[in-house]
XYZ file of C-alpha atoms in Angstrom:
283
model
C 94.346 121.054 219.355
C 97.969 120.391 218.376
C 99.821 117.544 220.102
C 103.578 117.740 220.642
C 105.763 114.836 221.776
C 108.452 115.897 224.245
C 111.229 113.979 225.973
C 110.078 113.156 229.498
C 113.352 113.999 231.257
C 116.930 115.101 230.722
C 118.603 118.097 229.135
C 116.356 118.129 226.059
C 113.282 118.167 228.317
C 114.639 121.182 230.202
C 115.518 123.075 227.015
C 112.136 122.295 225.429
C 110.140 123.409 228.459
C 112.206 126.615 228.618
C 111.381 127.330 224.965
C 107.658 126.797 225.548
C 107.764 128.997 228.649
C 109.637 131.797 226.847
C 107.035 131.553 224.065
C 104.343 132.170 226.727
C 102.922 128.656 226.363
C 102.170 127.536 229.896
C 102.436 123.783 230.464
C 102.439 122.002 233.791
C 105.275 119.471 234.054
C 103.978 116.364 235.784
C 106.098 113.261 236.232
C 102.991 111.085 236.562
C 100.857 112.414 233.704
C 101.810 111.447 230.145
C 99.472 113.933 228.435
C 99.107 117.530 229.663
C 97.207 120.415 228.056
C 98.642 123.924 227.888
C 96.723 126.506 229.896
C 96.715 129.318 227.327
C 97.418 127.767 223.911
C 95.695 124.996 221.864
C 98.502 122.516 222.606
C 98.784 119.267 224.504
C 102.135 117.807 225.492
C 102.804 114.074 225.291
C 105.780 113.040 227.439
C 107.725 110.124 225.924
C 111.129 108.468 225.896
C 113.380 110.202 223.364
C 113.669 107.097 221.166
C 109.857 106.810 220.927
C 109.310 110.342 219.646
C 110.286 109.911 215.944
C 107.934 106.965 215.392
C 105.111 108.602 217.351
C 105.251 111.611 215.051
C 105.729 109.554 211.877
C 102.566 107.551 212.635
C 100.477 110.547 213.680
C 100.189 109.676 217.370
C 101.671 113.139 217.884
C 101.419 115.959 215.343
C 104.874 117.349 216.082
C 107.795 116.470 218.322
C 111.059 117.864 219.609
C 113.836 115.288 219.416
C 117.592 115.100 219.160
C 118.881 114.784 215.612
C 120.871 111.724 216.698
C 117.676 109.858 217.665
C 115.832 111.029 214.553
C 118.553 109.741 212.228
C 118.991 106.500 214.179
C 115.303 105.623 214.085
C 114.869 106.490 210.405
C 111.234 107.488 210.917
C 109.405 109.119 207.995
C 108.603 112.416 209.657
C 109.120 115.922 208.315
C 111.913 118.111 209.688
C 110.144 121.410 210.318
C 112.924 123.405 211.970
C 116.350 123.100 213.558
C 116.035 124.611 217.014
C 119.693 125.332 217.786
C 119.769 123.980 221.355
C 120.742 120.704 223.075
C 123.774 120.512 220.807
C 126.062 117.491 221.038
C 127.968 115.126 218.767
C 128.216 111.403 218.121
C 131.834 110.355 218.383
C 134.141 107.379 218.500
C 136.278 107.169 221.630
C 139.027 104.786 222.692
C 141.045 104.213 225.896
C 143.609 106.957 226.511
C 146.408 104.410 226.711
C 145.856 103.331 223.092
C 147.974 104.737 220.270
C 145.415 105.963 217.749
C 146.735 105.768 214.195
C 143.616 106.733 212.246
C 140.365 105.087 211.203
C 142.144 101.842 210.333
C 142.667 101.354 214.083
C 139.025 100.195 214.307
C 139.476 97.251 211.941
C 138.900 94.050 213.877
C 137.820 95.947 217.004
C 134.589 95.670 219.002
C 132.653 98.948 219.390
C 129.917 99.406 222.003
C 127.074 101.777 221.117
C 123.404 102.656 221.484
C 123.393 103.921 217.878
C 124.095 100.859 215.705
C 122.377 102.206 212.566
C 124.475 105.371 212.369
C 127.653 103.493 213.297
C 127.043 100.715 210.745
C 126.674 103.286 207.952
C 129.838 105.110 209.057
C 131.844 101.886 209.086
C 130.528 100.904 205.640
C 131.233 104.349 204.173
C 134.844 104.100 205.379
C 135.385 100.417 204.474
C 135.984 99.450 208.089
C 135.441 95.978 209.460
C 134.488 96.224 213.131
C 132.057 94.364 215.360
C 129.164 96.390 216.737
C 128.052 95.561 220.269
C 124.653 97.128 221.012
C 124.221 98.300 224.593
C 121.769 100.600 226.354
C 122.794 102.817 229.236
C 126.351 103.454 230.399
C 128.168 102.793 227.116
C 131.274 104.608 228.347
C 132.155 101.887 230.877
C 132.383 99.163 228.205
C 136.157 99.385 227.495
C 136.974 99.532 231.200
C 135.215 96.240 231.940
C 136.494 94.485 228.829
C 133.169 94.496 226.977
C 134.484 96.467 223.989
C 137.631 98.052 222.576
C 135.963 101.396 221.846
C 132.655 103.218 222.114
C 130.423 105.241 219.824
C 128.273 107.569 221.876
C 126.948 111.079 222.504
C 129.532 113.621 223.616
C 128.591 117.004 225.026
C 131.215 118.472 227.345
C 133.481 115.420 227.196
C 133.674 115.110 230.994
C 132.167 111.606 230.970
C 134.895 110.408 228.605
C 137.609 111.924 230.795
C 136.229 110.290 233.932
C 136.318 106.917 232.169
C 139.848 107.389 230.764
C 138.642 107.645 227.175
C 139.781 109.914 224.339
C 137.472 111.220 221.622
C 139.188 110.402 218.314
C 136.546 110.818 215.582
C 133.408 112.978 215.346
C 130.907 111.115 213.171
C 127.964 113.537 213.261
C 126.820 116.690 215.020
C 123.380 116.856 216.554
C 120.902 119.429 217.835
C 117.224 119.543 218.727
C 114.840 119.199 215.785
C 111.184 120.078 215.524
C 109.648 117.281 213.450
C 106.109 116.928 212.127
C 103.579 114.387 210.873
C 103.404 114.698 207.053
C 99.616 114.258 207.047
C 98.880 117.076 209.505
C 95.567 118.862 208.919
C 95.417 122.468 207.757
C 93.830 123.512 211.047
C 96.735 122.050 213.011
C 99.265 123.620 210.648
C 97.765 127.030 211.438
C 98.337 126.407 215.148
C 101.868 125.246 214.314
C 102.522 128.452 212.361
C 101.558 130.536 215.397
C 103.877 128.460 217.577
C 106.735 128.861 215.082
C 106.144 132.609 215.041
C 106.609 132.667 218.811
C 109.659 130.402 218.654
C 111.258 132.722 216.094
C 110.607 135.779 218.261
C 112.395 134.037 221.143
C 115.289 132.953 218.905
C 115.769 136.435 217.454
C 116.135 137.853 220.960
C 118.902 135.426 221.953
C 122.199 137.138 222.769
C 120.700 140.562 221.999
C 120.733 143.644 224.217
C 118.635 146.794 224.008
C 120.934 149.801 224.461
C 120.017 153.420 225.214
C 122.532 156.230 225.526
C 122.898 159.992 225.526
C 124.987 161.170 222.574
C 126.490 164.560 221.691
C 124.891 165.817 218.492
C 128.213 166.871 217.000
C 129.359 163.197 217.125
C 126.002 161.646 216.200
C 126.932 160.517 212.680
C 130.115 158.853 213.954
C 128.139 157.071 216.700
C 125.520 155.838 214.237
C 128.285 154.486 211.982
C 129.536 152.349 214.885
C 126.104 150.845 215.638
C 125.217 147.651 213.725
C 121.488 148.070 214.357
C 118.729 146.028 212.721
C 117.941 148.911 210.350
C 118.686 152.289 211.843
C 118.947 153.386 215.481
C 116.203 155.516 217.020
C 117.278 159.099 217.734
C 115.220 161.156 220.204
C 115.775 164.900 220.974
C 116.602 165.895 224.550
C 115.920 169.118 226.476
C 119.569 170.052 225.949
C 119.824 170.905 222.231
C 123.432 169.725 222.151
C 122.460 166.175 223.082
C 120.100 163.436 221.906
C 119.102 159.954 223.046
C 120.040 156.997 220.822
C 118.319 153.587 221.104
C 119.497 150.423 219.323
C 119.948 146.632 219.577
C 123.395 145.066 219.924
C 124.611 141.503 219.577
C 126.221 140.340 222.803
C 129.214 138.887 220.914
C 130.389 142.395 219.930
C 128.845 144.224 222.856
C 131.951 145.319 224.788
C 133.881 146.192 221.637
C 131.096 148.529 220.481
C 130.460 150.003 223.935
C 134.151 150.944 224.132
C 133.948 152.803 220.818
C 130.767 154.596 221.893
C 132.445 155.873 225.065
C 135.399 157.130 223.029
C 132.945 159.083 220.858
C 131.425 160.768 223.912
C 128.330 158.654 224.564
C 127.154 158.862 228.182
C 124.493 157.331 230.433
C 124.589 154.042 228.527
C 121.741 151.804 229.738
C 121.631 148.112 228.754
C 118.591 145.835 229.162
C 117.958 142.217 228.062
C 115.439 141.405 225.339
C 112.906 138.625 225.904
C 111.383 138.542 222.412
C 112.077 140.309 219.133
C 109.773 140.390 216.119
C 111.328 141.435 212.820
């Protein structure tokens, strides 16, 4: 049985549970139970505070964990980074009151900065030869300048709406963060085999992101031109139709270029274009 530490609430919890669900790992989310077993996979989920996850994995209380890179770096726990997961993206930034005239990093000299990430901030200040006072605070860091507790803040920024509502301006991005899958270095071979199966499922879900399965009827006299337009994984599937002048073409398209390519296909005479989402894709 593999044990994974997961944040007990918040955006990272939602994204993690979605990933497990899309990987067909069924876990009941209970607010009152700290340890829950999956129904169809040798996995048990340990719900923890985000700042407890790195140490829990580093000490072997959990075999693996999903945690924000910001918390992993801040805690400095000796766990293995297994994979970057690409979701729950945010950044750690310095922000100051909008009314201030920001002149560059030197502005922070002699200032008081409120943060929940003193380790990362201390290193940034040292690397840039800045002399500022760090005021450690948990919870609503963004209100600190407004109540006179600090001159600036160093905190997580996602959409930036919280800064705007507190009359703050983001002036320096110190680090970017995303969800990490971390692991206990001393994990047994048996547990690593379970982990490999989970990673295989995660990769199948990731490969399907922003991909569409496209089927169309294509005139045979334009088939080569149509195939040249399609950026398929290898080569599109071509199937004969009852009408010898036509064939059916199946392929996978990236959503980013979807409408551009569909427009070209229509110009080349493709008809009956059918588009369906892809849940999983195994390469």
